[in-house]
Coordinates of C-alpha atoms in Angstrom, one line a residue:
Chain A
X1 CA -121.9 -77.3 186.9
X2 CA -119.1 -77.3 189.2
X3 CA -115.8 -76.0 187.7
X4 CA -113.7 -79.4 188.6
X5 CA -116.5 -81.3 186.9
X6 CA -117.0 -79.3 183.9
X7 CA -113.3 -79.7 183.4
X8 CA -113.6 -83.6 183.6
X9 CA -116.5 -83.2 180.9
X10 CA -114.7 -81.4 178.7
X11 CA -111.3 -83.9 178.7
X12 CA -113.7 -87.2 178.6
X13 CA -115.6 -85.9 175.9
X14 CA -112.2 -85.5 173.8
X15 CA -111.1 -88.8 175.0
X16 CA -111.9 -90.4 171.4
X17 CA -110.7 -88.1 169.2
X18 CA -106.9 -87.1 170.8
X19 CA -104.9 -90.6 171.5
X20 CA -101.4 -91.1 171.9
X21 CA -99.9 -93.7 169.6
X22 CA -99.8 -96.9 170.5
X23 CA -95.2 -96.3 170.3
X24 CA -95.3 -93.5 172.9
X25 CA -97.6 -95.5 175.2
X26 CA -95.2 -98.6 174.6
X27 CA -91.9 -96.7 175.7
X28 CA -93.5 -95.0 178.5
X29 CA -94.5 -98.1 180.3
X30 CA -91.6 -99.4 179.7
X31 CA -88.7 -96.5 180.8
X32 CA -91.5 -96.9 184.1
X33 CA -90.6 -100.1 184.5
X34 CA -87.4 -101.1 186.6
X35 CA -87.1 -104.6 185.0
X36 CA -86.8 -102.9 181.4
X37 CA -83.4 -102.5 179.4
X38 CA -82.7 -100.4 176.4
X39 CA -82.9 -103.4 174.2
X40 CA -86.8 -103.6 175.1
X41 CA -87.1 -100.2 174.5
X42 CA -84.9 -100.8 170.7
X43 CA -87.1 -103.6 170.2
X44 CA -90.6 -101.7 170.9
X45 CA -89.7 -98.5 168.7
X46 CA -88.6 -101.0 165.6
X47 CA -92.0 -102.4 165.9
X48 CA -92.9 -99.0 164.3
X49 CA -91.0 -98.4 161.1
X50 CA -92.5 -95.1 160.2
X51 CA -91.8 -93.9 163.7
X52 CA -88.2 -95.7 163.9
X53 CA -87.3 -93.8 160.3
X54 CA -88.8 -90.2 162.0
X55 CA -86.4 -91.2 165.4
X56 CA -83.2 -91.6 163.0
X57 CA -84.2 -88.3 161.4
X58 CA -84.0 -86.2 164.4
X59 CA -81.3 -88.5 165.7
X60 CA -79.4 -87.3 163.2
X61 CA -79.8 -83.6 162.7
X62 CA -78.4 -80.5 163.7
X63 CA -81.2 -81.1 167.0
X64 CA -78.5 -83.3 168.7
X65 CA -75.6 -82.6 166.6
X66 CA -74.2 -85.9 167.4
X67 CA -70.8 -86.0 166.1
X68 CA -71.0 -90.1 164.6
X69 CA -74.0 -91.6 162.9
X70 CA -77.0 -93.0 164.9
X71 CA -77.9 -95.7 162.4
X72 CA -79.6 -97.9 164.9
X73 CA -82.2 -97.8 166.8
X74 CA -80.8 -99.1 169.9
X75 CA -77.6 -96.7 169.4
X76 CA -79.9 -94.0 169.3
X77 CA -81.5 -95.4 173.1
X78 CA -78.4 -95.2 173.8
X79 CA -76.7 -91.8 173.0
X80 CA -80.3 -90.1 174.0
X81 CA -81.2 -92.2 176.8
X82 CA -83.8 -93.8 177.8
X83 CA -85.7 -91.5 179.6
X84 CA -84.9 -89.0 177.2
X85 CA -86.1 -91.0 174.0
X86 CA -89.4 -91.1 176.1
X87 CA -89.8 -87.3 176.0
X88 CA -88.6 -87.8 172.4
X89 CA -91.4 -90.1 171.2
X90 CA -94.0 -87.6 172.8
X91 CA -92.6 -84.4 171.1
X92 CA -92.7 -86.5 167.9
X93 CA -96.2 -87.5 168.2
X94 CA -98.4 -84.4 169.5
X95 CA -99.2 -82.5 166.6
X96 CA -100.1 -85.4 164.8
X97 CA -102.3 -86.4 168.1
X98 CA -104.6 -83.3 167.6
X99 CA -105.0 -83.7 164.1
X100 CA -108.3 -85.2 165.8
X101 CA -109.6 -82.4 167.3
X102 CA -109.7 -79.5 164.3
X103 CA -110.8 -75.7 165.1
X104 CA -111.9 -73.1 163.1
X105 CA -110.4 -70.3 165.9
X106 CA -106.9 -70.5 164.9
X107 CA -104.4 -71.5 162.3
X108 CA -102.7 -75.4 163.3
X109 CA -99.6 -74.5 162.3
X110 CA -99.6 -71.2 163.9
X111 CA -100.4 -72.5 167.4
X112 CA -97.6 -74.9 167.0
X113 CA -95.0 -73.2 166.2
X114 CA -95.8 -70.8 169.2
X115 CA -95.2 -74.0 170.8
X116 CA -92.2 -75.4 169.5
X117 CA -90.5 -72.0 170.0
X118 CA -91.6 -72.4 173.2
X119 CA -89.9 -75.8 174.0
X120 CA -86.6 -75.1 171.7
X121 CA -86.5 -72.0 174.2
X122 CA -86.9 -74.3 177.3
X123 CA -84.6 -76.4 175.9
X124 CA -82.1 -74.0 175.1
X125 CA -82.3 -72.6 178.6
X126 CA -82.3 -76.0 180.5
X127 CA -78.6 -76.7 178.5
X128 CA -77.1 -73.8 179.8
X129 CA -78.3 -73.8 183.1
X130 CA -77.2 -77.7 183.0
X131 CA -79.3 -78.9 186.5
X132 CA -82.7 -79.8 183.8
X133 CA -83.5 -82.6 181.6
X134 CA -83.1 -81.0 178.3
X135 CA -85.4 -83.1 176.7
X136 CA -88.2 -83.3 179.3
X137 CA -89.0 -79.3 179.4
X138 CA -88.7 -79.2 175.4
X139 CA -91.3 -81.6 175.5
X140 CA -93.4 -79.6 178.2
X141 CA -93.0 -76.3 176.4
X142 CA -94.3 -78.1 173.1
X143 CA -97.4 -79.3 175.3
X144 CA -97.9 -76.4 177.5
X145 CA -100.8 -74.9 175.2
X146 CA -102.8 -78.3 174.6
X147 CA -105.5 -77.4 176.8
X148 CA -106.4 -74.6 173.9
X149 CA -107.0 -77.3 171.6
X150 CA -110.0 -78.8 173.6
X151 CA -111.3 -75.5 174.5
X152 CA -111.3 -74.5 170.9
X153 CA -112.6 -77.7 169.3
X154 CA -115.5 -78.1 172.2
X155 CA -116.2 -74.3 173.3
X156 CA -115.7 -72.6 170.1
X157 CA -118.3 -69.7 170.9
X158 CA -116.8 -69.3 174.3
X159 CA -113.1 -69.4 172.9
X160 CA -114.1 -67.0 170.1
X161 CA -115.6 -64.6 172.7
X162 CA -112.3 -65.0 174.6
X163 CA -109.9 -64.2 171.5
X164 CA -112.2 -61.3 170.7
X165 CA -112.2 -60.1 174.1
X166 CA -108.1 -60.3 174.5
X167 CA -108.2 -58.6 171.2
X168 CA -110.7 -56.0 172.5
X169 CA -108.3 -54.4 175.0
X170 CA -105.8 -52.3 175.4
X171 CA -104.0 -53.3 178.5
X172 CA -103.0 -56.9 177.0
X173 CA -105.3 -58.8 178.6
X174 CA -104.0 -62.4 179.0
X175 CA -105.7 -65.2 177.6
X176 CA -105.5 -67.0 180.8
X177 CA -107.6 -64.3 182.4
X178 CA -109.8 -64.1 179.8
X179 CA -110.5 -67.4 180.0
X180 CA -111.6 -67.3 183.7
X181 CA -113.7 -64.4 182.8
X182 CA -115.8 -66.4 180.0
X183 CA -115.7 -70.0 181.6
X184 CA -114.0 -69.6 185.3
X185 CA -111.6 -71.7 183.9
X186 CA -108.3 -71.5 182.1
X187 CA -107.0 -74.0 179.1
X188 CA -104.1 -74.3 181.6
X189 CA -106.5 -76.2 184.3
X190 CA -108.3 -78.2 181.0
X191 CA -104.8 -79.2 179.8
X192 CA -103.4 -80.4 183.1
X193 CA -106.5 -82.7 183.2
X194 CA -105.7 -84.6 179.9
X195 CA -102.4 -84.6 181.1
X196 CA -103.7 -86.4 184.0
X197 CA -105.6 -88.7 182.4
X198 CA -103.4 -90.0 179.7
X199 CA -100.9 -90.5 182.9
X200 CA -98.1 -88.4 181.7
X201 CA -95.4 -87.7 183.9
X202 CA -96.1 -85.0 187.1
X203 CA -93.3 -82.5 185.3
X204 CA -95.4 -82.0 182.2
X205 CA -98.6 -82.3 184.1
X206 CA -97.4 -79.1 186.4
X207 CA -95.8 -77.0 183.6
X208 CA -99.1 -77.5 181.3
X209 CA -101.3 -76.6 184.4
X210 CA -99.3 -74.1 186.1
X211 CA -97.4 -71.7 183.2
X212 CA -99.3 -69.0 184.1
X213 CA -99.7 -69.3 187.9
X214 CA -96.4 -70.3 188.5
X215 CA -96.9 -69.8 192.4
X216 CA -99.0 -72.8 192.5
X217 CA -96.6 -75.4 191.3
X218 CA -95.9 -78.7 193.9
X219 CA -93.0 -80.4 192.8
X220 CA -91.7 -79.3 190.1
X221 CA -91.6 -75.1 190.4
X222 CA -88.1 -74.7 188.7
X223 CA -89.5 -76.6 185.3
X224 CA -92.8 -74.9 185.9
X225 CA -90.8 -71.8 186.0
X226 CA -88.7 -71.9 183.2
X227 CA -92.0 -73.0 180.8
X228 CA -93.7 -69.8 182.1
X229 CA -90.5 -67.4 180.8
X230 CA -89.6 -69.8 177.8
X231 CA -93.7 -68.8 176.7
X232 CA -92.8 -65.2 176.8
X233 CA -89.5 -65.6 175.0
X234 CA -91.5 -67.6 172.2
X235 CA -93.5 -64.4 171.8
X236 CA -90.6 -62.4 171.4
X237 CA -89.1 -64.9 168.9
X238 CA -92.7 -65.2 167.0
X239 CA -92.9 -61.1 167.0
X240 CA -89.2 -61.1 165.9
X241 CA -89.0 -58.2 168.9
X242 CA -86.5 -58.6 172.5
X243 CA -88.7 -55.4 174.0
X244 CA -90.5 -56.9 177.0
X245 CA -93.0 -54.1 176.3
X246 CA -94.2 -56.4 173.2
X247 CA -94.7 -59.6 175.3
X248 CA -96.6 -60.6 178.0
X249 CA -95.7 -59.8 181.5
X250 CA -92.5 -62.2 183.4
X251 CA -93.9 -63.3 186.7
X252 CA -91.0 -61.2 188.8
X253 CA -90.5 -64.3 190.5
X254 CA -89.7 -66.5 187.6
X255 CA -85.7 -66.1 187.5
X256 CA -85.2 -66.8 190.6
X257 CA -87.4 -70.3 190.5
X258 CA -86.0 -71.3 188.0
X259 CA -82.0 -70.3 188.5
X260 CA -81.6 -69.4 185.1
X261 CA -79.6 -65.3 185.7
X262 CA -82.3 -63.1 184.4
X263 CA -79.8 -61.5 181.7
X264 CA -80.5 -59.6 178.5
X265 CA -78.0 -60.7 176.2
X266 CA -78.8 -64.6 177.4
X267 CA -82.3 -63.5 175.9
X268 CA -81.1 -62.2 173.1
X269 CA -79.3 -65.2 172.0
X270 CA -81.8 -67.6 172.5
X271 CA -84.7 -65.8 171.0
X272 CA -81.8 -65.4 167.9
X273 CA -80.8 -69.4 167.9
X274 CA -84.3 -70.7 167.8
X275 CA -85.3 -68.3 164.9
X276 CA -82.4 -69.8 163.2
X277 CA -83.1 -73.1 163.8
X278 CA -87.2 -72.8 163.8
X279 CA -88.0 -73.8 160.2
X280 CA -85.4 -77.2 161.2
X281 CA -87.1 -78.2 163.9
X282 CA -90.8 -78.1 162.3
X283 CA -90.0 -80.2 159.5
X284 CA -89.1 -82.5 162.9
X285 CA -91.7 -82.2 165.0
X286 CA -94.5 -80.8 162.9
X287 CA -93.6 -82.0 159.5
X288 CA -96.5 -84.7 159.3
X289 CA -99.1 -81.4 159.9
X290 CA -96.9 -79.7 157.0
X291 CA -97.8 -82.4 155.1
X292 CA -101.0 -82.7 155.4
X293 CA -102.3 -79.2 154.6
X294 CA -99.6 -79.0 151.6
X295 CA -101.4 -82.2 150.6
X296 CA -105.3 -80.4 150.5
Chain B
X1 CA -101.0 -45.4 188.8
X2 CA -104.5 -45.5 187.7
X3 CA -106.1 -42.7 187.5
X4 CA -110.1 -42.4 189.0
X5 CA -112.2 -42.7 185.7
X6 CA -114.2 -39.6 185.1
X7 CA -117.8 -39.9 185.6
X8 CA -118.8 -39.9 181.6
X9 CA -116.7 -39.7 178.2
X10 CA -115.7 -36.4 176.8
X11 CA -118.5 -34.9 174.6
X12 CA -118.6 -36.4 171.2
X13 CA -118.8 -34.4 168.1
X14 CA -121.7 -35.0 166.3
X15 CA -121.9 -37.8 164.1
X16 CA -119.7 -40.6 166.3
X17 CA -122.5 -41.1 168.7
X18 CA -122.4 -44.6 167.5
X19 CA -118.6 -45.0 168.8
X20 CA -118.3 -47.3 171.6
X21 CA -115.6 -46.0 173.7
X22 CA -114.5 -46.8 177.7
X23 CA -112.4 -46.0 180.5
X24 CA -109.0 -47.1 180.4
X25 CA -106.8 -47.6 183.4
X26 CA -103.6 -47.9 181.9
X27 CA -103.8 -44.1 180.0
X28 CA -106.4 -42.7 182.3
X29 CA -108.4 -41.3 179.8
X30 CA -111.5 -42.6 177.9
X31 CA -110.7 -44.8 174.4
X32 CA -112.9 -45.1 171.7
X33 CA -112.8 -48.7 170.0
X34 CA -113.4 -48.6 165.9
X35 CA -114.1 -51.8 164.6
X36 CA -113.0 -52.3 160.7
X37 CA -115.0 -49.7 158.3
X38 CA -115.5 -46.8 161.2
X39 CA -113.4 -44.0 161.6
X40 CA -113.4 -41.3 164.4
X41 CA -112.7 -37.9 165.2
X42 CA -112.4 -36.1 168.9
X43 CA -110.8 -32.6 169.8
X44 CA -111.0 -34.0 173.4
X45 CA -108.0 -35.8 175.7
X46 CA -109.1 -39.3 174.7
X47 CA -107.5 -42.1 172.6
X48 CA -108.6 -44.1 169.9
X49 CA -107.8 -48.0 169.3
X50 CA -108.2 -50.8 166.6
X51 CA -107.0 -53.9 165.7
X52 CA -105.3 -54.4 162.1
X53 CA -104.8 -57.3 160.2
X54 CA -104.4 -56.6 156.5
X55 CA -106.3 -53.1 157.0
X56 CA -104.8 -50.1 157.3
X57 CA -105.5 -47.2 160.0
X58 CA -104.4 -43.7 159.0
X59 CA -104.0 -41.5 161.9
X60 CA -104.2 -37.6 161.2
X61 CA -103.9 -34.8 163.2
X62 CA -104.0 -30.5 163.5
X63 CA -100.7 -30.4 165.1
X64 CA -101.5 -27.0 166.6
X65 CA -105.1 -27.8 167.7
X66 CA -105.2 -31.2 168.8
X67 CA -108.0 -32.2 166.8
X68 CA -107.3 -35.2 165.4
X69 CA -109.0 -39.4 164.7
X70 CA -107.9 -42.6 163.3
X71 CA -109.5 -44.6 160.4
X72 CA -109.7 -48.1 159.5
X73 CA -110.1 -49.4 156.2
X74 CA -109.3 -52.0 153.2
X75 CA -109.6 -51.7 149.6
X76 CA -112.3 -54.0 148.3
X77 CA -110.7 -56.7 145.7
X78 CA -112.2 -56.0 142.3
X79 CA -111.0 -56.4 138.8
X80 CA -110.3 -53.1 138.3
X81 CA -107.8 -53.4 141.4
X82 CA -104.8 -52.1 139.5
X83 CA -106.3 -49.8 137.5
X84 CA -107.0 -47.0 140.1
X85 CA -103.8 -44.6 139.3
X86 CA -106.5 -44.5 135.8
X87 CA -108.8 -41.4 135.4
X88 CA -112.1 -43.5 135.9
X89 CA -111.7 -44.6 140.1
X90 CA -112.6 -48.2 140.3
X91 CA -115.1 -48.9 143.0
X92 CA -112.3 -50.1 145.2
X93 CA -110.2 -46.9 145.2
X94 CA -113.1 -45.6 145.8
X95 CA -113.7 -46.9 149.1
X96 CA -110.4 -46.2 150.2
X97 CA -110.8 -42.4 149.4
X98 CA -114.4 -42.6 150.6
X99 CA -112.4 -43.8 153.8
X100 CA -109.4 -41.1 153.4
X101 CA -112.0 -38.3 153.1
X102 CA -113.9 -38.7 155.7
X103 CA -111.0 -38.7 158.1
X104 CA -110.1 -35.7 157.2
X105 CA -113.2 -33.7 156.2
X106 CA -114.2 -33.8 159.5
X107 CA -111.2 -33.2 160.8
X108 CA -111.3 -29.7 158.9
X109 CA -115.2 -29.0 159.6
X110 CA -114.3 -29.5 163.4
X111 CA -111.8 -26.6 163.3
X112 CA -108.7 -28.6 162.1
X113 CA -106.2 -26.4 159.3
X114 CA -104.9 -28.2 156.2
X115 CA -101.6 -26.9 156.5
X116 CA -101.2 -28.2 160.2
X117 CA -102.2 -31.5 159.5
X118 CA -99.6 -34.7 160.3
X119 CA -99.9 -38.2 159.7
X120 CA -98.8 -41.5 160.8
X121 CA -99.9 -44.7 159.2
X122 CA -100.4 -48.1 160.1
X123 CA -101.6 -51.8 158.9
X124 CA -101.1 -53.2 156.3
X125 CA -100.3 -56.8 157.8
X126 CA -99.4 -59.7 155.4
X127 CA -100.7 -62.3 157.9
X128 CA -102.1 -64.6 155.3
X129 CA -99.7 -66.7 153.8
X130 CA -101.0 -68.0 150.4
X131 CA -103.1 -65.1 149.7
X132 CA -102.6 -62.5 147.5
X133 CA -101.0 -59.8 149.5
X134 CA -103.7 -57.4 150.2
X135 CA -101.7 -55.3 152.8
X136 CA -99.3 -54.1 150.4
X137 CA -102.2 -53.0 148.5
X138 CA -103.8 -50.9 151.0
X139 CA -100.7 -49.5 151.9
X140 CA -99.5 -48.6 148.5
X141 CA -103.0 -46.8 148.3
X142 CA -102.5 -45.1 151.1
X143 CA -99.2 -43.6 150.4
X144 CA -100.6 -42.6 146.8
X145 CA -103.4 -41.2 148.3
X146 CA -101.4 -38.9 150.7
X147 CA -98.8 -38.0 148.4
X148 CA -101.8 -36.7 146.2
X149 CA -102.9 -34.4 148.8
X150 CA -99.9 -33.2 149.4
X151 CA -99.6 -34.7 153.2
X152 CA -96.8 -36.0 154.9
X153 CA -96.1 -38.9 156.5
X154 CA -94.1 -38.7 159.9
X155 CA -94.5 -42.1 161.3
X156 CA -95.8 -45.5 160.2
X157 CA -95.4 -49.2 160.8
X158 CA -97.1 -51.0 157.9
X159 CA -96.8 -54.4 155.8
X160 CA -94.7 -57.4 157.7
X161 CA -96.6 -60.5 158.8
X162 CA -98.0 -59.2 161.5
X163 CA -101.6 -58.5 163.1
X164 CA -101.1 -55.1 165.1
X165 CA -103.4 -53.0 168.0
X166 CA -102.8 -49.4 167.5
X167 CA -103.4 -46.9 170.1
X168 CA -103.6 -43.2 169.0
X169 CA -104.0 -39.8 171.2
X170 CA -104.8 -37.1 169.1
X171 CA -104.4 -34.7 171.4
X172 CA -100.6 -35.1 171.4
X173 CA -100.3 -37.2 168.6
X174 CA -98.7 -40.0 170.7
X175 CA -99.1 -43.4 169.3
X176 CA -98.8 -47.0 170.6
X177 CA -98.3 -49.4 168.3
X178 CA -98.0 -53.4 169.5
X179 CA -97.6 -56.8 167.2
X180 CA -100.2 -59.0 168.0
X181 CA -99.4 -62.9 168.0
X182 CA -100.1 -65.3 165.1
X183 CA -102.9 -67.0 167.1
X184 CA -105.2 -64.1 166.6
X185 CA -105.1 -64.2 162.9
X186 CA -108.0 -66.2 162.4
X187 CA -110.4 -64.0 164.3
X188 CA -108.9 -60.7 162.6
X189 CA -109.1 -62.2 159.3
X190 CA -112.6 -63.4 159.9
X191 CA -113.6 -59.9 160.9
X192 CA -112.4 -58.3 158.1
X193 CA -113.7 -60.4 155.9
X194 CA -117.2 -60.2 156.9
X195 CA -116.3 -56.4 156.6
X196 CA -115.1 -56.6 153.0
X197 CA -118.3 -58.9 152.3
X198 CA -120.3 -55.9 153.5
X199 CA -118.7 -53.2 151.5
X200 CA -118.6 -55.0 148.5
X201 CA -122.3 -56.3 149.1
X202 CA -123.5 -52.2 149.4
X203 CA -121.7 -49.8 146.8
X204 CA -121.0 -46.3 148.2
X205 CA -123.7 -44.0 147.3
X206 CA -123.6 -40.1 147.4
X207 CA -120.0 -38.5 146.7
X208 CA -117.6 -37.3 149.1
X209 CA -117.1 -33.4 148.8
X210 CA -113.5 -31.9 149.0
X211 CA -112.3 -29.1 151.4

């Protein structure tokens, strides 16, 4: 089967079993639409009390370190924004999304938490660099990985071959390439195609498909950028290590994508804040997966 | 720079036939892979690598020779687990010296002196969270077992929560050690599981002679 079409298969076939909630889908169309206000967007969120309680939450906390109290919904629009609470709902729904599609390959709450360090990184870095949308590449580093989850729920021979292959080698093979050498494709090109087709927005579409091969990004190459060295740093935070020598390679041409001064000690601090802050933020954004496996 | 890989490994002393072992760009010399339960011994320019989760590799060396090999091991859980420091070896200390003696036995056979011996050590991952900590147990073993026989330890990275690859060059007693990432934890754990299963499935028969 042709590459493209295999690809397709695989996303279709998963269709079922991953959906966004029916919240998310509600404030996307509507931040799309021009005639919208953030009353509409107040009103759709309350129609969803566990989610409106969850938004307060993070409203609330050290994540936005608002100095009042967001005690509304439409106050919380408001001080977020719109397009922002969008990215919001998204980050706040994924892991519970692939609750649907379980693997025996690797541990949930391990692969999420490489991904969350990933966007609190991205985040981090977009705020001091102060030309990104904060919001939108946390949510794209917290996505960036979904295309393992297919691979591993629908190809788990060919995934475990791949794991055992990156583990096989000395000269820390990526799993990217390993990937292309088991299936000629990557989980970067199978997550960019649910992207796609659950019609997220092109900046999460490129930095899920294009985090490794940041050369091939279209429109949004700084974002793209700054996902592919936010990855590495999450590796550094997850090995509790800032030697580059422990971590996969930096594409040389990240920094210069993505304008963020390639600088040790802005490293440093980063990696340090979001292992601070790590076991916070996953009572956030992972908490219902928490919950669930405390519960078996 | 890589380096042109030479036409066929380094002879192989007898016994590690079974070895799988390849080229490697990176360190231009030929690497010998051990899988959990194997161990391996060269007096040849090559390296040997493994993969640790909660097992613990014990590199030794003749520091004057060269000769030198890695082994890779776990205590089996049994009952008698804390009872090993006891006159009557339980079958899981057992193993572990089973695995200790080896190492070194043929080390010696093959030319290698007591007295030049050094070690490093490495493993001993807690990467299970919820499980009894079986790293700290091999690692504890370990130490006890060296400090027995009167061998030092000059380098070792062992216990935290991580997986680790560890590449050792007998030769000059270099050592790379790297932490793997959390995703692999599954696979690791899985293979030395199914390793365990098999040592506990066959008991060691014969006994291990002493140089």
């Amino acid at each position: 089967m042709e590459t493209g079409n295999e690809i397709s298969k695989l996303v279709q076939d998963v269709g079922g079993l991953v959906t966004l909630p029916h919240v998310f889908v509600r404030i996307n169309q509507l931040v799309e639409d021009p005639n919208s206000n953030i009353a509409d967007i107040a009103k759709a969120i309350s129609q969803d009390p566990s989610f409106t309680v969850r938004l307060l939450r993070v409203a609330n906390s050290p994540f936005y370190g608002f100095q009042s109290s967001i005690d509304t919904v439409a106050k919380a629009v408001s001080v977020i924004g719109t397009s922002q609470i969008r990215s919001l709902a998204l980050s706040m729904s994924i892991a519970k999304s692939f609750e649907g599609l379980p693997n025996e390959l690797v541990s949930m709450e391990n692969f999420w938490r490489h991904s969350l360090y990933c966007g609190m990184i991205a985040r981090a870095l977009a705020k001091r660099a102060r030309k990104y949308d904060p919001e939108a590449v946390f949510t794209a580093g917290l996505l960036h990985d979904i295309g393992e989850l297919v691979i591993f729920n629908r190809m788990p021979e060919k995934a475990r071959e791949v794991l055992l292959l990156v583990l096989d080698s000395i000269d820390d093979l990526p799993v990217n390439e390993a990937e292309r050498q088991v299936m000629s494709f990557d989980h970067g090109q199978v997550g960019m195609e649910l992207a796609r087709q659950w019609g997220l927005p092109p900046l999460l579409v490129e930095c899920i498909g294009y985090h490794h091969v940041i050369g091939e990004a279209k429109h949004h190459p700084r974002e793209v950028a700054l996902i592919h060295l936010s990855n590495v740093f999450a590796l550094m935070a997850e090995l509790d290590t800032l030697d580059p020598a422990d971590v996969s390679t930096v594409d040389p041409r990240a920094w210069e994508m993505c304008g963020v001064g390639a600088d040790v000690d802005l490293i440093e601090e980063v990696v340090r804040e979001v292992q601070d802050q790590i076991a916070e933020d996953e009572k956030l954004f992972i908490e219902s997966r928490r919950e669930a496996a405390a519960a078996k | 720079m890589a380096t042109a890989p030479l036409s066929r490994p380094p002879q192989v002393l007898p016994g590690f036939e079974h070895i799988r072992r390849n080229w490697n760009n990176t360190y231009g010399v030929y690497a010998a892979r051990l899988l959990p339960g194997e161990y391996y011994v060269t007096s040849n320019d090559e390296g040997v690598y493994t993969t640790l989760g909660s097992c613990i590799s014990a590199c030794i060396r003749d520091r004057q020779t060269g000769i030198g090999g890695m082994n890779h091991f776990m205590l089996p859980a049994t009952a008698e687990v804390d009872s090993w420091k006891s006159t009557s070896l339980s079958a899981a200390t057992r193993y572990g010296n089973f695995a200790m003696e080896h190492l070194i036995n043929d080390i010696l056979k093959n030319g290698g002196r007591r007295q030049n011996l050094e070690v490093k050590l490495f493993g001993g991952g807690r990467i299970m969270v919820n499980m009894t900590d079986v790293g700290k147990r091999n690692i504890d073993f370990a130490r006890d077992y060296l400090a027995t026989e009167g061998l030092r330890v000059v380098a070792e990275d062992v216990g935290d929560v991580f997986p680790r690859m560890v590449v050792y060059f007998p030769s000059t007693g270099k050592v790379k050690v790297k932490r793997l990432r959390s995703l692999h934890n599954n696979i690791i754990v899985e293979e030395e599981t199914r390793y365990i299963s098999t040592i506990e499935s066959k008991p060691i028969s014969g006994e291990v002679e002493l140089f």
